[in-house]
Amino acid sequence: MEKPALSRDELRDLLHVSLVAGHLLLESGANIARVEEAMHTLGTGLGADWMEVYVTPSGIIATAVSHGETRTRIQRVVNSGVQLSKVVAVTNTVKAAANGQLKRCETEAALD
């Protein structure tokens, strides 16, 4: 079954939520591969057809795609440390959203 097309605003909001999750993971000590996978999983779980994510130790570039519409944002990450409990909490939120247990607004609230 094909996903419904997201509006430009919905795609923007989805990208924002994915970047919040990626930022939290990266600044909490998650490795780059985990951040990229979590953002991709979250974005596609919330309705994007595809997420292209590129993560460095100090920043994230992400593009969300829905039925030919694309939105791209860059997020700088200046603080970093190791908070594995935060990594676990964000990862659990991503999994719940990707499994349809949380809507976009609920996911954003959980990440706050």
XYZ file of C-alpha atoms in Angstrom:
112
model
C 0.000 0.000 0.000
C 1.387 3.384 -1.037
C 1.874 6.073 1.579
C -0.271 9.204 1.194
C 1.535 12.299 -0.053
C 2.638 14.669 2.677
C 2.075 18.398 2.319
C 5.064 20.714 2.280
C 4.314 21.711 5.882
C 3.939 18.093 7.009
C 7.256 17.257 5.374
C 8.867 20.237 7.131
C 7.490 19.098 10.498
C 8.604 15.507 9.912
C 12.100 16.709 9.047
C 12.166 18.873 12.189
C 11.210 15.935 14.446
C 13.826 13.711 12.785
C 16.506 16.362 13.283
C 15.574 16.795 16.948
C 15.994 13.052 17.464
C 19.287 12.990 15.545
C 20.616 15.999 17.438
C 19.753 14.434 20.808
C 21.383 11.150 19.834
C 24.549 12.737 18.465
C 25.075 15.086 21.399
C 24.466 12.184 23.804
C 27.227 10.020 22.368
C 25.472 7.805 19.818
C 27.663 6.774 16.908
C 27.082 8.224 13.453
C 25.593 5.048 11.979
C 23.010 4.835 14.788
C 22.015 8.485 14.279
C 21.620 8.022 10.514
C 19.596 4.822 10.949
C 17.351 6.315 13.648
C 16.604 9.426 11.598
C 15.842 7.385 8.489
C 13.622 4.997 10.454
C 11.783 7.841 12.170
C 11.235 9.853 8.987
C 9.945 6.941 6.940
C 7.892 5.702 9.888
C 6.177 9.093 10.133
C 5.266 9.137 6.458
C 8.207 10.152 4.260
C 8.857 7.981 1.226
C 12.589 8.303 1.840
C 15.064 10.026 4.143
C 18.587 10.816 3.035
C 20.728 11.498 6.106
C 24.390 12.473 6.343
C 25.884 12.829 9.825
C 29.280 14.135 10.936
C 30.469 14.538 14.529
C 29.453 18.216 14.435
C 26.426 18.324 12.165
C 23.563 16.664 10.344
C 22.256 17.136 6.810
C 18.881 15.527 6.158
C 16.463 15.424 3.241
C 12.912 14.112 3.483
C 11.065 13.024 0.321
C 7.337 12.481 -0.232
C 5.882 11.941 -3.728
C 8.565 14.048 -5.408
C 8.440 16.861 -2.832
C 11.741 17.316 -0.976
C 12.801 19.340 2.032
C 16.388 19.614 3.255
C 17.767 21.022 6.500
C 21.134 21.265 8.178
C 21.574 20.992 11.947
C 24.794 21.960 13.699
C 25.712 20.001 16.847
C 28.132 21.848 19.109
C 27.809 20.040 22.428
C 28.604 16.403 22.910
C 29.043 14.001 25.756
C 27.983 10.556 26.819
C 24.470 10.101 28.171
C 23.532 6.563 27.292
C 20.200 6.779 29.120
C 19.209 9.576 26.727
C 20.350 7.498 23.732
C 18.143 4.624 24.923
C 15.141 6.927 25.536
C 15.410 8.533 22.077
C 15.905 5.145 20.405
C 12.774 3.794 22.133
C 10.782 6.850 20.993
C 12.002 6.376 17.408
C 10.970 2.701 17.450
C 7.513 3.536 18.852
C 6.942 6.199 16.181
C 8.191 3.951 13.386
C 5.796 1.218 14.550
C 2.864 3.621 14.397
C 2.442 3.909 18.164
C 3.167 7.661 18.154
C 2.027 10.394 15.779
C 4.327 13.207 14.673
C 3.182 15.630 17.382
C 3.383 12.920 20.068
C 6.890 12.040 18.934
C 7.982 15.651 19.130
C 6.498 15.970 22.631
C 8.272 12.780 23.748
C 11.594 14.108 22.443
C 11.145 17.374 24.344
